[in-house]
CSV table of C-alpha atoms in Angstrom, one decimal:
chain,number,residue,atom,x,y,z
A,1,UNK,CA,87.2,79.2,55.8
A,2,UNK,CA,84.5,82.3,56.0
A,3,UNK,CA,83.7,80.3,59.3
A,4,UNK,CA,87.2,80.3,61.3
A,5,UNK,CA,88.4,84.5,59.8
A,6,UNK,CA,84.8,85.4,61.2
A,7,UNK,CA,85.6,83.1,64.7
A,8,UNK,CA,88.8,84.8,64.5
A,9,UNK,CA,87.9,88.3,64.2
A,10,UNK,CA,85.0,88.1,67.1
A,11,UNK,CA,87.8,86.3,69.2
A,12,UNK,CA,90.7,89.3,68.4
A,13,UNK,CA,87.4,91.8,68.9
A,14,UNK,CA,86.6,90.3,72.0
A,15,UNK,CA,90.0,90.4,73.3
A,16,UNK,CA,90.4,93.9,72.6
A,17,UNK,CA,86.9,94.7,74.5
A,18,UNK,CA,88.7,92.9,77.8
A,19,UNK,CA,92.2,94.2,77.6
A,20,UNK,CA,92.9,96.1,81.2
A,21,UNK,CA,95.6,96.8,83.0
A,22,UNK,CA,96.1,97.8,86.7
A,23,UNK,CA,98.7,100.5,87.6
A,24,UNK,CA,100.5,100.1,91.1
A,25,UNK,CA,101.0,104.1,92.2
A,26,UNK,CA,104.0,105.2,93.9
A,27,UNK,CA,103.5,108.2,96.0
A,28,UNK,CA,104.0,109.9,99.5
A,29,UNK,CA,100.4,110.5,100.5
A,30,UNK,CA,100.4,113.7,99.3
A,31,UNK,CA,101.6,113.6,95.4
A,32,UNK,CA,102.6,110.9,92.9
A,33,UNK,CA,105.8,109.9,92.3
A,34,UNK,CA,106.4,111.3,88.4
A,35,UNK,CA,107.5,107.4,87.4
A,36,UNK,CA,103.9,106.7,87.6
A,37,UNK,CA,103.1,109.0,84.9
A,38,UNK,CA,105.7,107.4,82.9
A,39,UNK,CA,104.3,103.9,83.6
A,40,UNK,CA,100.3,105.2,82.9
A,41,UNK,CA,102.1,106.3,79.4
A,42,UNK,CA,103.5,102.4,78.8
A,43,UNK,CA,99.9,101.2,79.9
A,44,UNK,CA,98.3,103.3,77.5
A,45,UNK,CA,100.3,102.1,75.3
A,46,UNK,CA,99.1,98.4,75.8
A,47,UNK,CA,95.6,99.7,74.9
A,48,UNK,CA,92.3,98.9,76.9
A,49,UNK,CA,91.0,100.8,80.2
A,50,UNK,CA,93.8,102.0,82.7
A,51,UNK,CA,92.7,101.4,86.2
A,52,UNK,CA,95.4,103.5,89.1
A,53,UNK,CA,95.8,101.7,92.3
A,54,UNK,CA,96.5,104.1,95.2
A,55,UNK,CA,97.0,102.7,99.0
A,56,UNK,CA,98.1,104.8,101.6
A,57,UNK,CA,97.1,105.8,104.7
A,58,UNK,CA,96.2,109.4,103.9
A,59,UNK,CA,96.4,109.3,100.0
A,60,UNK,CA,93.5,111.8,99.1
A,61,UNK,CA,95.9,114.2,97.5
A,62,UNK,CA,97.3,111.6,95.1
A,63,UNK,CA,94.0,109.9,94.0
A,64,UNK,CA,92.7,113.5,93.3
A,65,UNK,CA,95.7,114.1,91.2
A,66,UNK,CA,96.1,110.4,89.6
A,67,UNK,CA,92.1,111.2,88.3
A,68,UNK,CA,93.2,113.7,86.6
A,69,UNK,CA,95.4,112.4,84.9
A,70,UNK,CA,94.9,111.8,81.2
A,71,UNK,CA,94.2,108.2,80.2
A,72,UNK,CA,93.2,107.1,83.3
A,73,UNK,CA,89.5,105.5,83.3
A,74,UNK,CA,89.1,104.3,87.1
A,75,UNK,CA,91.2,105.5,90.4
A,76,UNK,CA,90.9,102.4,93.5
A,77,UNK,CA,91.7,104.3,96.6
A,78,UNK,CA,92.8,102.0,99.6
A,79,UNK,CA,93.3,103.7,102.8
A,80,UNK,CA,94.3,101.7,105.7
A,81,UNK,CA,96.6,102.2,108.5
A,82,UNK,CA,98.2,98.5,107.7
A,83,UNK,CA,99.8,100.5,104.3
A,84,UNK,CA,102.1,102.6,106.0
A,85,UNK,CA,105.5,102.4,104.8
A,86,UNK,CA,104.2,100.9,101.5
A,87,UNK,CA,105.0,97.1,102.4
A,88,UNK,CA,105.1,95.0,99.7
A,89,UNK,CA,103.7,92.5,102.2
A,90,UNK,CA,100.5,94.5,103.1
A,91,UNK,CA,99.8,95.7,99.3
A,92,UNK,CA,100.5,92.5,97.8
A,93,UNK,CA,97.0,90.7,99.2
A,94,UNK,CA,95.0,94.5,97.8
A,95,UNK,CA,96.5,93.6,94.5
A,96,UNK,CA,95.5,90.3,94.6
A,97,UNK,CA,91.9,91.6,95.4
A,98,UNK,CA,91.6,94.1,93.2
A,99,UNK,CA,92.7,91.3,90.2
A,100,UNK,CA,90.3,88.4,91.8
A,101,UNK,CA,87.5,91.1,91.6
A,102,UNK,CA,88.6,93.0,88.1
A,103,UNK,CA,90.5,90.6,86.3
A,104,UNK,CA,93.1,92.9,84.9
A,105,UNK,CA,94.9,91.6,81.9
A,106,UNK,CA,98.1,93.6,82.9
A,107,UNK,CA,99.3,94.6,86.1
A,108,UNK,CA,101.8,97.2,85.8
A,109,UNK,CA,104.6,99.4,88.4
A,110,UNK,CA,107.7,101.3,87.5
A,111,UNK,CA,110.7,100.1,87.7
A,112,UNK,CA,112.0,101.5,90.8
A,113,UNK,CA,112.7,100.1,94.8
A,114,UNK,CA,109.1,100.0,95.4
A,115,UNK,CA,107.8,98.3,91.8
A,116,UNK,CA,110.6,96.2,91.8
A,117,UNK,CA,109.5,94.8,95.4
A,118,UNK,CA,105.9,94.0,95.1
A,119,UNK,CA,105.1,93.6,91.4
A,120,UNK,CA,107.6,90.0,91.9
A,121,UNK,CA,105.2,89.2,94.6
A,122,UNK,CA,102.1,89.6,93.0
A,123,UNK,CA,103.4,87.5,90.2
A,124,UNK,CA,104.2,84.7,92.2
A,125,UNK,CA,101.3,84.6,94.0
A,126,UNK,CA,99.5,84.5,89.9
A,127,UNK,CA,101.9,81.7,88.8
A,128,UNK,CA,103.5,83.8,86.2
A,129,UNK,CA,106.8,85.2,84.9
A,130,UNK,CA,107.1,88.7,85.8
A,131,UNK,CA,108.5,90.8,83.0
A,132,UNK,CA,110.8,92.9,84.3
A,133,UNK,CA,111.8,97.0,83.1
A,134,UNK,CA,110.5,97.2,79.6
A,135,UNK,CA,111.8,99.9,77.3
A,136,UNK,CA,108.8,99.5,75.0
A,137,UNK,CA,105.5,97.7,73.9
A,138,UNK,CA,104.9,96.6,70.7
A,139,UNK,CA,101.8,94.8,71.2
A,140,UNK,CA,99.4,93.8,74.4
A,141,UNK,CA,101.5,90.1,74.9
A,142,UNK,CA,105.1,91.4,73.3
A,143,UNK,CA,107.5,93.8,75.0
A,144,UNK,CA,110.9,94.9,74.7
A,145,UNK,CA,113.5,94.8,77.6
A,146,UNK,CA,117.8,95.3,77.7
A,147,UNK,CA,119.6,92.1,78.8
A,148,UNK,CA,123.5,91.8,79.3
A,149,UNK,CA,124.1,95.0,80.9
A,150,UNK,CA,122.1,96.8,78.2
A,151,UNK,CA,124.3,95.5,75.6
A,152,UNK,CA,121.9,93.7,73.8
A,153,UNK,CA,117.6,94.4,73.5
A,154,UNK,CA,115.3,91.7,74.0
A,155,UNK,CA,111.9,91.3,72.4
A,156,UNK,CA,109.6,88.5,74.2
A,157,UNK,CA,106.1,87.3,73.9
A,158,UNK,CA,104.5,86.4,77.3
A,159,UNK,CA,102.0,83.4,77.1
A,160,UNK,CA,101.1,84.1,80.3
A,161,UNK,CA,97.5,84.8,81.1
A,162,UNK,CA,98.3,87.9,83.5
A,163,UNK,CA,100.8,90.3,82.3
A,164,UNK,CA,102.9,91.4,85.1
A,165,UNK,CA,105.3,94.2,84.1
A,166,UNK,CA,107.5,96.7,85.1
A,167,UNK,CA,108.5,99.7,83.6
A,168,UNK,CA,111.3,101.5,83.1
A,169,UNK,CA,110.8,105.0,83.1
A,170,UNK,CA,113.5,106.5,81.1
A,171,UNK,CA,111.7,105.5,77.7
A,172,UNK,CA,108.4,106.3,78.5
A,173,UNK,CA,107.0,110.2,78.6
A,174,UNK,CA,105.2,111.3,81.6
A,175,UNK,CA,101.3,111.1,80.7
A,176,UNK,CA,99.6,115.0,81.2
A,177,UNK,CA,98.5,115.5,84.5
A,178,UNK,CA,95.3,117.1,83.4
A,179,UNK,CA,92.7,116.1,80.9
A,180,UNK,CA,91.6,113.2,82.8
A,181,UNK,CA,88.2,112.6,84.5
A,182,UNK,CA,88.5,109.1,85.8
A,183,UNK,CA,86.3,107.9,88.1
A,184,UNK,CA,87.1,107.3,91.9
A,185,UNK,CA,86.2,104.2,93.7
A,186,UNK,CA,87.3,102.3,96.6
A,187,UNK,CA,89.8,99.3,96.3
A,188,UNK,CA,88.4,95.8,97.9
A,189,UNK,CA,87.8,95.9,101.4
A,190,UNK,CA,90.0,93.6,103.7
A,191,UNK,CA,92.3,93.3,106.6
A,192,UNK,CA,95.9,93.6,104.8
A,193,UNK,CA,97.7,94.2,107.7
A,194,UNK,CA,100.7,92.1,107.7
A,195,UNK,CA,102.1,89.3,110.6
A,196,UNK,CA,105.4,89.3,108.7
A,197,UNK,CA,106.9,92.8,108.5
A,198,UNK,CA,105.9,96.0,110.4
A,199,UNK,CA,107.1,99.3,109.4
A,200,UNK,CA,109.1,101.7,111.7
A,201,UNK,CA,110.5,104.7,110.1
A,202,UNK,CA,112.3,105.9,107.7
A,203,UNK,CA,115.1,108.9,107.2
A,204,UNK,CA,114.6,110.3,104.5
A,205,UNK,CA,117.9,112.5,103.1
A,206,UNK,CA,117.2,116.4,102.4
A,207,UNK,CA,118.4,118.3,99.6
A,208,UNK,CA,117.9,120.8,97.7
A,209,UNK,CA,118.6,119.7,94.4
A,210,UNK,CA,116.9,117.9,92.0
A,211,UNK,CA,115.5,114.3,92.8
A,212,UNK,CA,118.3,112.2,90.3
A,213,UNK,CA,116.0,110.0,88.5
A,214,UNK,CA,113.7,113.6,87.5
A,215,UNK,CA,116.5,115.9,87.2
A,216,UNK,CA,116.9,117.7,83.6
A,217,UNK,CA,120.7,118.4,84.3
A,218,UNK,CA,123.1,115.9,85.7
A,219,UNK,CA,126.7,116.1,87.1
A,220,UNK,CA,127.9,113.0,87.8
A,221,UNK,CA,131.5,111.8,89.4
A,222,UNK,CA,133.8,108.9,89.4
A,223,UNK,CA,136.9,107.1,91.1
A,224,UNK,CA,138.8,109.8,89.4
A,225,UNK,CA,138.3,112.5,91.6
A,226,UNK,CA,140.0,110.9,94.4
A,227,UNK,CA,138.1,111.4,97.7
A,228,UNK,CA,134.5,112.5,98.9
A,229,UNK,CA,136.0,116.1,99.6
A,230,UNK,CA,136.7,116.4,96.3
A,231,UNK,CA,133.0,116.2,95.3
A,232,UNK,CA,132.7,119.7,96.4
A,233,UNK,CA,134.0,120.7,92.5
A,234,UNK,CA,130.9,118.7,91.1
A,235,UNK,CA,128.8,120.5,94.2
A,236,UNK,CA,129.6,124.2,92.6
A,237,UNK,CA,129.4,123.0,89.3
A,238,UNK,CA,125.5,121.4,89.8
A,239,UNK,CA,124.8,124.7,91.7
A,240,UNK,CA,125.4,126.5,88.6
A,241,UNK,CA,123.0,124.5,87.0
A,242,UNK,CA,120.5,123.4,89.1
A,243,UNK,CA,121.5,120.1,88.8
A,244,UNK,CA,121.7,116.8,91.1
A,245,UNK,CA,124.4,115.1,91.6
A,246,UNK,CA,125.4,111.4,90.8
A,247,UNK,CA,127.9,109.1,90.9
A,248,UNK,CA,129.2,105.9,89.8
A,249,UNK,CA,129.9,102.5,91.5
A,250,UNK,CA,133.2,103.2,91.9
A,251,UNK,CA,133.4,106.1,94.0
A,252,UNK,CA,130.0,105.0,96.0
A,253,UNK,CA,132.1,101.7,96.7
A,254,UNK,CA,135.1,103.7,97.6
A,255,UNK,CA,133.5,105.6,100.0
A,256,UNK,CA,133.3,108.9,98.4
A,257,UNK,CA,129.4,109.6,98.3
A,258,UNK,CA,126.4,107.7,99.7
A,259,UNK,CA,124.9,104.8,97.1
A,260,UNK,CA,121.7,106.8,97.2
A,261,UNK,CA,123.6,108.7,94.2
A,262,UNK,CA,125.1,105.6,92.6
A,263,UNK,CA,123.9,105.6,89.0
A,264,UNK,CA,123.9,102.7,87.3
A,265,UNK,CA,123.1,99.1,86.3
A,266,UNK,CA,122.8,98.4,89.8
A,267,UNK,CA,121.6,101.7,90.8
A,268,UNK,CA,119.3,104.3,89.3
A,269,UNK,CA,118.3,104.9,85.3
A,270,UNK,CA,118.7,108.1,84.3
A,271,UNK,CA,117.8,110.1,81.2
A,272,UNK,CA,118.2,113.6,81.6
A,273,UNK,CA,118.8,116.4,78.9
A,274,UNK,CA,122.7,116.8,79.9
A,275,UNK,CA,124.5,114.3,81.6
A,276,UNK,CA,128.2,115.6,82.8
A,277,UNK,CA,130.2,112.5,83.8
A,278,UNK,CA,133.6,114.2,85.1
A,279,UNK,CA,136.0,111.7,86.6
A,280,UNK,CA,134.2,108.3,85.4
A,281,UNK,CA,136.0,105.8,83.3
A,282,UNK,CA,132.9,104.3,81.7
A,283,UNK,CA,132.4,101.1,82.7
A,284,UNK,CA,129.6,98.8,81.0
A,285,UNK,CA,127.7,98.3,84.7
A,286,UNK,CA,127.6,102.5,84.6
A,287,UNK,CA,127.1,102.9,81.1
A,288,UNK,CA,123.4,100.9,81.7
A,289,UNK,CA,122.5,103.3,83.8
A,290,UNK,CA,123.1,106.6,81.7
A,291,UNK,CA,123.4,106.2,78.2
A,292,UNK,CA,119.9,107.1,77.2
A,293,UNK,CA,120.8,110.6,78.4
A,294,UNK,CA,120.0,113.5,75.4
A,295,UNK,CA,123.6,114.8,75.6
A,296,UNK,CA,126.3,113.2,77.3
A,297,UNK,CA,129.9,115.6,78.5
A,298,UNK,CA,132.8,113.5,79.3
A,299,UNK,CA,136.0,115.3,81.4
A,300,UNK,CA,138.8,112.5,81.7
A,301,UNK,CA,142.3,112.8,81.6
A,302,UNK,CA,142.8,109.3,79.9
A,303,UNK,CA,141.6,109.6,76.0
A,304,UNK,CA,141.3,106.0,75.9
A,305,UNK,CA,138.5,106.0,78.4
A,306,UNK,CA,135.2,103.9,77.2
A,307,UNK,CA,133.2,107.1,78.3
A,308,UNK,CA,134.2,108.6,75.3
A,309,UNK,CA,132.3,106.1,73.2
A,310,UNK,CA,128.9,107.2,74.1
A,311,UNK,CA,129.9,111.0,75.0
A,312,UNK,CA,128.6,113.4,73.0
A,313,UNK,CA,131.3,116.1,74.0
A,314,UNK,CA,134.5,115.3,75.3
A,315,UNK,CA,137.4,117.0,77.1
A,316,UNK,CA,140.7,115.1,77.6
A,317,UNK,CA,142.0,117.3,80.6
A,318,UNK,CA,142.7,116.9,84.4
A,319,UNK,CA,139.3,117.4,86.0
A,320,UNK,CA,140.8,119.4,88.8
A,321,UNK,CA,141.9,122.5,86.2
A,322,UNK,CA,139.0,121.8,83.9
A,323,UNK,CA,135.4,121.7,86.5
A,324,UNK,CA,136.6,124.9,88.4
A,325,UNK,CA,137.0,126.5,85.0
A,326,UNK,CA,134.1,125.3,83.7
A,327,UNK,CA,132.7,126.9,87.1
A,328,UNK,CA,134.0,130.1,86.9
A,329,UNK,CA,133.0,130.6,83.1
A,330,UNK,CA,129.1,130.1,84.1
């Protein structure tokens, strides 16, 4: 008995020596994207060394700022012109490298366009299950994910030998961006250009407000306000606030607004410290997308409306007398 408890406690001592994961950076070149710092948090969290992948073309700037970034032990910089445009079919082979020459225990990218386009493709390629937007970590093998719309929470073990995760931003804080001293070396060398897709360009859209899935202040709109001209009233309202501007699937299907601001179960998490949702019924699809907001103001004329379930504050009011008051009072 002495014999298998000491076998045991080598083994669990051993396994905590080896536990490392690999963070997959999203950036522009020139400076991370913040969900990074949220996923360095979760992989903190896990426990063991925290390694930050960064491939780009010219990604100085963000592996100068990723090493300082508190928790981080090692930075692997790739630069190569083959990662332009962030192809999930050129970085999926440097992953690969990096864990044939590493062996990370966890591989880890937020939950986002990018994540949720390579991080499947890495796991594939590893015979495992990926593990898809976790909300929390309770050990280095069991996590904690929503299922059904977010209507019910999910805790699973993975048996899996390679933990490939992503991470859902919202319930993690951003890690400091100073503190850190980790060390900066260069990602396996190799020829990751990609025979299957070629990137062209992009157009990016310009705005002055608030990136959605960063901003503190929210002002959201739905079906209810009848057209896309009528978003003007949530324009002047977010101006007064600094805030961005969202949307639910309704009035992105409808035609209203463009589904870059569609928030949702299908489109962006958000968690900011007020979340204004004027004109939006409060379906369950848009509900997934918002509820983890800090304080949540509901303007609908119908008091029956599910928004009002998960509001905070509510007005029962026509939203065309009661935003360009609200307006005019701030």
């Amino acid at each position: 008995m002495f014999v298998n408890n000491t076998r045991n406690l080598v083994r669990s001592s051993f396994l905590q020596r080896c536990k490392s994961t690999l963070v997959v950076a999203e950036h522009n070149n020139e400076a991370l994207n913040p969900l990074t710092l949220n996923t360095i948090t979760a992989a903190k969290k896990i426990g063991g060394d925290v390694t930050v992948l960064v491939a780009g073309t010219k990604c100085g700037p963000a592996s100068e700022a990723v090493a300082k970034v508190e928790g981080v032990t090692k930075v692997l910089v790739a630069e190569n012109a083959a990662f332009k445009g962030f192809t999930p079919e050129s970085l999926t082979p440097l992953v690969l490298a990096a864990q044939s020459q590493f062996k990370f225990t966890h591989i880890l990218a937020g939950a986002s366009a990018f994540g949720k386009n390579v991080l499947p493709r890495i796991a594939a390629k590893l015979d495992v299950s990926p593990i898809s937007e976790i909300i929390d970590v309770k050990s280095e093998d069991t996590f904690v994910r929503t299922i059904y719309a977010g209507n019910a929470i999910l805790t699973l073990k993975s048996k899996d030998p390679v933990k490939v995760i992503t991470v859902r931003g919202t319930n993690f804080p951003p890690a400091a961006t100073s503190g850190g001293n980790g060390a900066v070396e260069q990602a396996p060398a190799g020829d990751y250009a990609s025979s299957l897709s070629e990137f062209v360009s992009q157009e990016l859209t310009k705005s002055d407000r608030p990136e959605l899935t960063g901003a503190k202040v929210i002002i959201s709109g739905g079906r209810g306000l009848k057209s896309g001209d009528n978003f003007k009233l949530l324009y002047d309202l977010a101006d007064k606030f600094g805030a961005a501007v969202g949307a639910s699937r309704a009035a992105v299907d409808a035609g209203y607004v463009p589904n870059d601001l569609q928030i949702g179960q299908t489109g962006k998490i958000v968690a900011p410290e007020l979340y204004v949702a004027v004109g939006i019924s409060g379906a369950i699809q848009h509900l997934a997308g918002m509820k983890d907001s800090k304080t949540i103001v509901a303007i609908n004329k119908d008091p029956e409306a599910p928004i009002f379930q998960v509001a905070d504050i509510g007005l029962v009011a026509d939203l065309f007398k009661a935003v360009p008051e609200l307006t005019g009072k701030l």
